[in-house]
Short mmCIF file of C-alpha atoms (C1' of nucleotides) in Angstrom, two decimals:
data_model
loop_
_atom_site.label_atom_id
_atom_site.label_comp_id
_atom_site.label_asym_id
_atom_site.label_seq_id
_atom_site.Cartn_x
_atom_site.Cartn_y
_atom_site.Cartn_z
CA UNK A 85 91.38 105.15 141.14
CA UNK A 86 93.53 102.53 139.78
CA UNK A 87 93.05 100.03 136.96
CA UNK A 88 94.33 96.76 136.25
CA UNK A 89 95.75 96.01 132.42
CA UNK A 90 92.25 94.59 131.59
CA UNK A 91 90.32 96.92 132.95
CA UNK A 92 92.39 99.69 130.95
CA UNK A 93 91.92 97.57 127.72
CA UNK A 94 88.02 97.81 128.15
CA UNK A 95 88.13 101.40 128.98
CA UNK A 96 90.57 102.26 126.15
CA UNK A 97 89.48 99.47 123.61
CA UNK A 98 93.18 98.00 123.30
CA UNK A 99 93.58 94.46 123.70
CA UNK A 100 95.99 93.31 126.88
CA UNK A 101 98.73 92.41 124.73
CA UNK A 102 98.66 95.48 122.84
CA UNK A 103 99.41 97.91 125.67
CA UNK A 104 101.86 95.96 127.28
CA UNK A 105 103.57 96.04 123.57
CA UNK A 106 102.94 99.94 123.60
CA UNK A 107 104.78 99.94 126.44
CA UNK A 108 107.77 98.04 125.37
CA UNK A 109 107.91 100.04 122.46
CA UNK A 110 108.04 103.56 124.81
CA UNK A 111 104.20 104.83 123.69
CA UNK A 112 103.70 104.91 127.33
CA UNK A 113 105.80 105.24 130.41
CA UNK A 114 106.24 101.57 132.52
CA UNK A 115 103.48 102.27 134.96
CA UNK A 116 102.89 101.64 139.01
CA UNK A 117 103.41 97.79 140.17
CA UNK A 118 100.84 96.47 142.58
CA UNK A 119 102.39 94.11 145.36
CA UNK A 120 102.28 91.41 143.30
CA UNK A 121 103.78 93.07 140.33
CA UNK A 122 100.56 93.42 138.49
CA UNK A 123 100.46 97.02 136.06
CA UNK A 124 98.40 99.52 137.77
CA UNK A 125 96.99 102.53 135.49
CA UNK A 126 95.65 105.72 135.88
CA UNK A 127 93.57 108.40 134.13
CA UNK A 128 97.08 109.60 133.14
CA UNK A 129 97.16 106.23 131.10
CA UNK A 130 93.78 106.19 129.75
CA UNK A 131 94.16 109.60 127.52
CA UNK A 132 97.51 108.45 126.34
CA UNK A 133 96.03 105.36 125.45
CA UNK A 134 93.35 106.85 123.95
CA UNK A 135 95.28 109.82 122.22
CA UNK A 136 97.57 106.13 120.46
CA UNK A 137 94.56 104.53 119.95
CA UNK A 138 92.85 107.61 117.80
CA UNK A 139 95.52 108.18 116.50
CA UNK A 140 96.55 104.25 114.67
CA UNK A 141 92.79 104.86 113.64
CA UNK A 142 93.88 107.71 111.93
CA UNK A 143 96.53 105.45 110.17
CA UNK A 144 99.72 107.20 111.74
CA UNK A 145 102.64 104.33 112.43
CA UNK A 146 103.46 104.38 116.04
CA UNK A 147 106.84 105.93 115.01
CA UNK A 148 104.92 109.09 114.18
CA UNK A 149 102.94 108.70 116.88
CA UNK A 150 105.91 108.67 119.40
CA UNK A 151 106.88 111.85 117.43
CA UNK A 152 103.34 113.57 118.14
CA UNK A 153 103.20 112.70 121.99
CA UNK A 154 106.85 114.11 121.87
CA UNK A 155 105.75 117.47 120.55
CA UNK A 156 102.64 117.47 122.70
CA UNK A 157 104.77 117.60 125.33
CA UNK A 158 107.03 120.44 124.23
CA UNK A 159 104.20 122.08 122.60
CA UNK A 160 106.48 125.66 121.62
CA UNK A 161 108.20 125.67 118.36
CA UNK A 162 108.42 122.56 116.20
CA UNK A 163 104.76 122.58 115.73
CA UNK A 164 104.88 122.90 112.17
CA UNK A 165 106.57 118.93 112.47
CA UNK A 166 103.33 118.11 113.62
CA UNK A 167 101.90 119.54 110.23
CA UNK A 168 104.16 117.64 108.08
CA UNK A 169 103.98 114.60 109.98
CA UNK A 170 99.69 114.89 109.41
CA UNK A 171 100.28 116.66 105.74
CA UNK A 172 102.33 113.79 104.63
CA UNK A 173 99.98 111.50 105.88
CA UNK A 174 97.04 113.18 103.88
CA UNK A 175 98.53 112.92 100.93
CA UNK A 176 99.26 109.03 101.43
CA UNK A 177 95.92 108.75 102.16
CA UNK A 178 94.02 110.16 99.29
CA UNK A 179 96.88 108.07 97.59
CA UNK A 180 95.17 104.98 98.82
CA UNK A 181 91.65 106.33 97.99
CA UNK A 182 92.23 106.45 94.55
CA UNK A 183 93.97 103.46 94.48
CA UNK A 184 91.35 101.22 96.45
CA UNK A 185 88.39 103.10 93.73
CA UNK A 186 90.17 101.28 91.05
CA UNK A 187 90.48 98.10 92.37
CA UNK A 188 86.73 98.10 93.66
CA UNK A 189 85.50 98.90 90.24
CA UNK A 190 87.32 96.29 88.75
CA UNK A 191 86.87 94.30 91.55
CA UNK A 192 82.69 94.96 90.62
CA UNK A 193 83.38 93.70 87.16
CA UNK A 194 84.98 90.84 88.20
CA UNK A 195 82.41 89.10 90.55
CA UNK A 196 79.14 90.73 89.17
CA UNK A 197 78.29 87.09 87.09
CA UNK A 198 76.20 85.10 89.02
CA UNK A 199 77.79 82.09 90.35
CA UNK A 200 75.22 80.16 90.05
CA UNK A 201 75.58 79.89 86.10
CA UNK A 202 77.82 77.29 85.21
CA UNK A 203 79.56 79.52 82.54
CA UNK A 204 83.06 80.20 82.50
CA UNK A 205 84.75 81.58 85.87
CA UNK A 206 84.70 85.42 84.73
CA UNK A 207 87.39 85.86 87.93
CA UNK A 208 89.66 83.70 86.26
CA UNK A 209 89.15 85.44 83.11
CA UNK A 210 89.42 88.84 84.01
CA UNK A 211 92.56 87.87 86.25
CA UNK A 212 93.99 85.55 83.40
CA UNK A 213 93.46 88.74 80.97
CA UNK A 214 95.59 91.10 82.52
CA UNK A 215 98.56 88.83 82.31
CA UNK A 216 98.74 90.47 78.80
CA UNK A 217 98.86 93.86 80.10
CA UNK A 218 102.52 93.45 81.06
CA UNK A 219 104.40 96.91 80.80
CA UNK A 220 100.98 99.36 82.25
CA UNK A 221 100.45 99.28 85.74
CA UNK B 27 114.36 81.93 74.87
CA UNK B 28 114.92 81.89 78.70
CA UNK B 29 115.74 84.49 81.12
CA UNK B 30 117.38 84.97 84.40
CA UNK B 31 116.27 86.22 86.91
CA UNK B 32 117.05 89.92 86.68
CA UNK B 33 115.37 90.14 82.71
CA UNK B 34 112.11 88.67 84.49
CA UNK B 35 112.19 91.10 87.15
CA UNK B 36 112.66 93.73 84.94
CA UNK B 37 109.77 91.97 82.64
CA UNK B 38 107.09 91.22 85.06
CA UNK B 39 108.16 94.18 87.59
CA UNK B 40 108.92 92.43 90.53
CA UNK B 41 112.17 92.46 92.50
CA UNK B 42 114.41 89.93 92.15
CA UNK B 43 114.27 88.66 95.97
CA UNK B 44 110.65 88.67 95.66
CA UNK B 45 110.91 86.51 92.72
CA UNK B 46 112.35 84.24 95.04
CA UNK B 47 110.54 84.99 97.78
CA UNK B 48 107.26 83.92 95.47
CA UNK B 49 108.93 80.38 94.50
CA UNK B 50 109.80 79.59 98.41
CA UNK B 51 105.98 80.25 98.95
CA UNK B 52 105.04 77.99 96.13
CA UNK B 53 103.44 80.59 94.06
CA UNK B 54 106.04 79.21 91.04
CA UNK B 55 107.42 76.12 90.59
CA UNK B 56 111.10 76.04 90.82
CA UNK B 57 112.49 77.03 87.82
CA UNK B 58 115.27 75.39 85.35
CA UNK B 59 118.48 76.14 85.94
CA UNK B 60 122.14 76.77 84.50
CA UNK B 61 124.97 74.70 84.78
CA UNK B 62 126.50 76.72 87.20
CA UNK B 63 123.13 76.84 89.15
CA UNK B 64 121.87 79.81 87.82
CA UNK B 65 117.27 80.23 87.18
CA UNK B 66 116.37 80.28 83.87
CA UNK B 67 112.48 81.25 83.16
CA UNK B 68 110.36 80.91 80.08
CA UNK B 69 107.41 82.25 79.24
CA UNK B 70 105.68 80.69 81.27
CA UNK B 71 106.66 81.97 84.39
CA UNK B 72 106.33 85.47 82.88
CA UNK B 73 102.75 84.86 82.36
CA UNK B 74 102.26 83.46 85.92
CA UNK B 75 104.35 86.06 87.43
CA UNK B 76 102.05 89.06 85.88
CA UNK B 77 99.06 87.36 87.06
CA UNK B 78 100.39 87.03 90.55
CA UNK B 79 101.67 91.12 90.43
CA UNK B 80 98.21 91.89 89.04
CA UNK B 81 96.44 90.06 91.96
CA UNK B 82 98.40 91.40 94.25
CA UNK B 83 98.06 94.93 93.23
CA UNK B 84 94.51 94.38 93.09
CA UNK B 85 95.08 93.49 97.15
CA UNK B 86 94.73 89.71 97.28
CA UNK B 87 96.73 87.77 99.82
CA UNK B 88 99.36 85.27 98.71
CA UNK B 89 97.13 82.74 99.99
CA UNK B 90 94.60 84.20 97.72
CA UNK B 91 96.48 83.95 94.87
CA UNK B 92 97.50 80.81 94.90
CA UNK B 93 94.13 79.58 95.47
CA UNK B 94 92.85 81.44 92.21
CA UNK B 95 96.25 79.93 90.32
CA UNK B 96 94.89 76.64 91.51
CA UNK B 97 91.70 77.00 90.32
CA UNK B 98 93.03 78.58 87.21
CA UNK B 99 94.42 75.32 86.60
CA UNK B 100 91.31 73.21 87.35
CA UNK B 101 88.90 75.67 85.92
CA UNK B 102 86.07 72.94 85.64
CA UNK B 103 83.88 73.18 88.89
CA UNK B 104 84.85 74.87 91.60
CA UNK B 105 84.21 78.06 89.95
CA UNK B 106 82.18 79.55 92.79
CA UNK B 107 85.61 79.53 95.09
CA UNK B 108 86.86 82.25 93.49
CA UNK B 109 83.77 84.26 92.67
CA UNK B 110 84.06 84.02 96.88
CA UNK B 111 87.42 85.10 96.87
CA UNK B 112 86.74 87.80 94.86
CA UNK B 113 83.21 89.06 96.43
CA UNK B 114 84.80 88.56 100.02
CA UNK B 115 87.83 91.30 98.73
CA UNK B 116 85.35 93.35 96.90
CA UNK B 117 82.87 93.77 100.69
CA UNK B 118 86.60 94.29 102.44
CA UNK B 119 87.81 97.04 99.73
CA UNK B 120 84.39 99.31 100.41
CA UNK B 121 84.96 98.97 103.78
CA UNK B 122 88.16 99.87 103.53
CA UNK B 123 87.63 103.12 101.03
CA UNK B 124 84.67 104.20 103.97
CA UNK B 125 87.44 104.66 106.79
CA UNK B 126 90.07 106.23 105.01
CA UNK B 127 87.59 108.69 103.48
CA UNK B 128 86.59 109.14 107.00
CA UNK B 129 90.56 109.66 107.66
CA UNK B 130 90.54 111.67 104.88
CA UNK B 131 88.09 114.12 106.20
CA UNK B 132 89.52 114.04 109.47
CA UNK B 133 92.99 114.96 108.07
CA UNK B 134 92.33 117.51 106.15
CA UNK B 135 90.79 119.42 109.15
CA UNK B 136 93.91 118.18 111.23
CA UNK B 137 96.38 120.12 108.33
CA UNK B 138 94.08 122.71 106.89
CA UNK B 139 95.36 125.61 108.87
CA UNK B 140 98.27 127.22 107.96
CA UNK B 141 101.46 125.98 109.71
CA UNK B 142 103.42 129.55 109.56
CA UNK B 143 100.99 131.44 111.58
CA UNK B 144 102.70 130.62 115.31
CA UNK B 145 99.66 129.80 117.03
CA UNK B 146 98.50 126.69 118.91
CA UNK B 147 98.85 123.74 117.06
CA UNK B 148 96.30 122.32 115.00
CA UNK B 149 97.35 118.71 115.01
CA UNK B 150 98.05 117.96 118.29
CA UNK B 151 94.92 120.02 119.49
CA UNK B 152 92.68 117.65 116.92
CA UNK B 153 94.00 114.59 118.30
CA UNK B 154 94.08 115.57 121.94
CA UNK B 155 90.46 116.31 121.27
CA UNK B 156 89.83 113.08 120.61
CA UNK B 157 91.20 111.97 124.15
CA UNK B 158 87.84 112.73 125.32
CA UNK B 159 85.74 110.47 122.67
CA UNK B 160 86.96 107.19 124.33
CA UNK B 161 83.64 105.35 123.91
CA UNK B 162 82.51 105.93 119.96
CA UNK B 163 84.73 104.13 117.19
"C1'" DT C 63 89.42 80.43 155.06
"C1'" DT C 64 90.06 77.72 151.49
"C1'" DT C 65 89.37 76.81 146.90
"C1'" DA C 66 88.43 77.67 142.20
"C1'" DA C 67 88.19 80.73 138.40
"C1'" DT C 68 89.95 84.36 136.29
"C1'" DT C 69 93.37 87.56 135.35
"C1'" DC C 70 97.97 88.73 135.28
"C1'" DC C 71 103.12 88.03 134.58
"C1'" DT C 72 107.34 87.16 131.34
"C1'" DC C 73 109.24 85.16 127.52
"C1'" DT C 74 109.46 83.21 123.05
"C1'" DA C 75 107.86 82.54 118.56
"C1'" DG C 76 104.69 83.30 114.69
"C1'" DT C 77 102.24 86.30 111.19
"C1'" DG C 78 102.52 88.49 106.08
"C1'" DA C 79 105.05 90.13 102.52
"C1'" DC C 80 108.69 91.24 101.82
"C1'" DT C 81 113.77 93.68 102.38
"C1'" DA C 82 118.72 93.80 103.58
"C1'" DG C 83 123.03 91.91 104.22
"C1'" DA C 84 126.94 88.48 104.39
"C1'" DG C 85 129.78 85.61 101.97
"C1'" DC C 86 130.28 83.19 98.00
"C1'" DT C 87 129.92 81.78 92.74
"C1'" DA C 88 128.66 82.42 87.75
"C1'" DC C 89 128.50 84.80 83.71
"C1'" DA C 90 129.35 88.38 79.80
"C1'" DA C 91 132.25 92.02 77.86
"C1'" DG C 92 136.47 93.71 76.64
"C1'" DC D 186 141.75 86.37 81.31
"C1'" DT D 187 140.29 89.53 84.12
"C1'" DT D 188 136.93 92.51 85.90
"C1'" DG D 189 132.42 93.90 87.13
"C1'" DT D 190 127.89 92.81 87.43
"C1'" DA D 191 124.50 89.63 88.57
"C1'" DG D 192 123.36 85.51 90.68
"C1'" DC D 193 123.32 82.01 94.66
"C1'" DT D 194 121.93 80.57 99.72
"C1'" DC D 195 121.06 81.66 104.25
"C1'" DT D 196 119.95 84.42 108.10
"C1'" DA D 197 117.90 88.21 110.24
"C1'" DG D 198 115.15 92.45 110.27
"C1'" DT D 199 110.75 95.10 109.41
"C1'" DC D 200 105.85 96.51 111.43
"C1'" DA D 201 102.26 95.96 114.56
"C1'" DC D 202 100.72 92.97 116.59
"C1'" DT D 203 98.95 87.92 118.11
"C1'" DA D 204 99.35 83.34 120.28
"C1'" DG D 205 101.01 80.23 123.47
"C1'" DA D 206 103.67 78.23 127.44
"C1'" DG D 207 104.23 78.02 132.14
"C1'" DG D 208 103.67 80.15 136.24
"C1'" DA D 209 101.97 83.74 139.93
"C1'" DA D 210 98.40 86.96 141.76
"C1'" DT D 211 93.91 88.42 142.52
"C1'" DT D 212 88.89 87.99 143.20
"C1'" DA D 213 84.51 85.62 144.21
"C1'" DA D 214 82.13 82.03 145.91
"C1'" DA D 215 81.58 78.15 149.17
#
DNA sequence: TTTAATTCCTCTAGTGACTAGAGCTACAAG
DNA sequence: CTTGTAGCTCTAGTCACTAGAGGAATTAAA
């Protein structure tokens, strides 16, 4: 049961180039050559994949994610890495919550006038206003 | 009343190289300078400057941006551009709020239990878990 | 079995939005 | 007039890919 790079990518939902990339970059071990020096994958590969994958969902740069399969691997003591590593990344991502809630609402104000009204561009406006607001934000 | 460099950065709260950085991408026009070679910035460029920093906090691309300076500029007609511009960000912003609340969630499950009890880890566990959910998202 | 289509290979370069550093020059304060 | 800070240009690095060139291998059909 052996897959080709492509097949891999479907099963996994990485493109081609990615994985190869993931491998240059040590997320996954340089696997079996076929013959003809084609990559050949198995299972093995797939849950990796899929354990990167999940996890650059989750938002975690592929530095922490080398750091994660590390400690999966020597699963014993320095656990509580793990829980700094996600912790950290909580925090940064609540961060970004709030952040994006502010710029949606005033992202709301900005393009709620219809377009269709020739008035004055309120996108402009609002934009063009908060070039006074200099020293907050 | 001009200023170098370092007073606008300090003004508009930018960093100096990205003050730079902004005129090589044609966000600014090159500026005055010194006799000895030296930018010198008026108003101006303080007023441009905070509306790019504003846009750009508010997430647009630089390519963005200077579409909306454009139109800033020409503020007759093509109004509707940048109501696009705008609505386009505000449908990517909501999408983007969704997944990291998602992430959020998923997080706070990942970190909730307490890292000084020794037992199996939490983290790794979550995301190995995930290994077997290769088909959804 | 041959051919054609598709997939694979490596390598280099490009993306966006900066950031860092080298090596040099200008300016302001004392 | 000297010293220290700030400025200059230019190149290269960052992250996580993505795109393309030019060629070889594999697979399916004829």
């Amino acid at each position: 049961m052996m897959f080709s790079i492509g097949e891999l990518s479907k099963i996994v939902g990485l493109k081609v180039p990615t994985i190869r990339y993931y491998e240059q970059m040590g997320l996954i071990d340089p696997p079996e050559r076929s013959r003809g020096n084609q990559r050949r994958y198995s299972k093995a590969e797939v849950q990796r994949l899929s354990f990167v994958r999940h996890s650059r969902e989750l938002g975690f740069a592929l530095g922490e994610i080398r750091d994660l399969l590390r400690l999966s691997v020597h699963p014993n003591q320095p656990c509580c890495d793990a829980h700094v590593i996600a912790q950290r990344h909580l925090e940064a991502t609540v961060a970004k919550i709030k952040k994006l809630q502010r710029l949606k609402k005033e992202l709301e104000r900005i393009s709620k006038c219809d377009s269709n009204a020739l008035s004055s561009c309120s996108v402009i406006e609002t934009l063009a206003d908060h070039q006074l607001c200099i020293s907050d934000h």
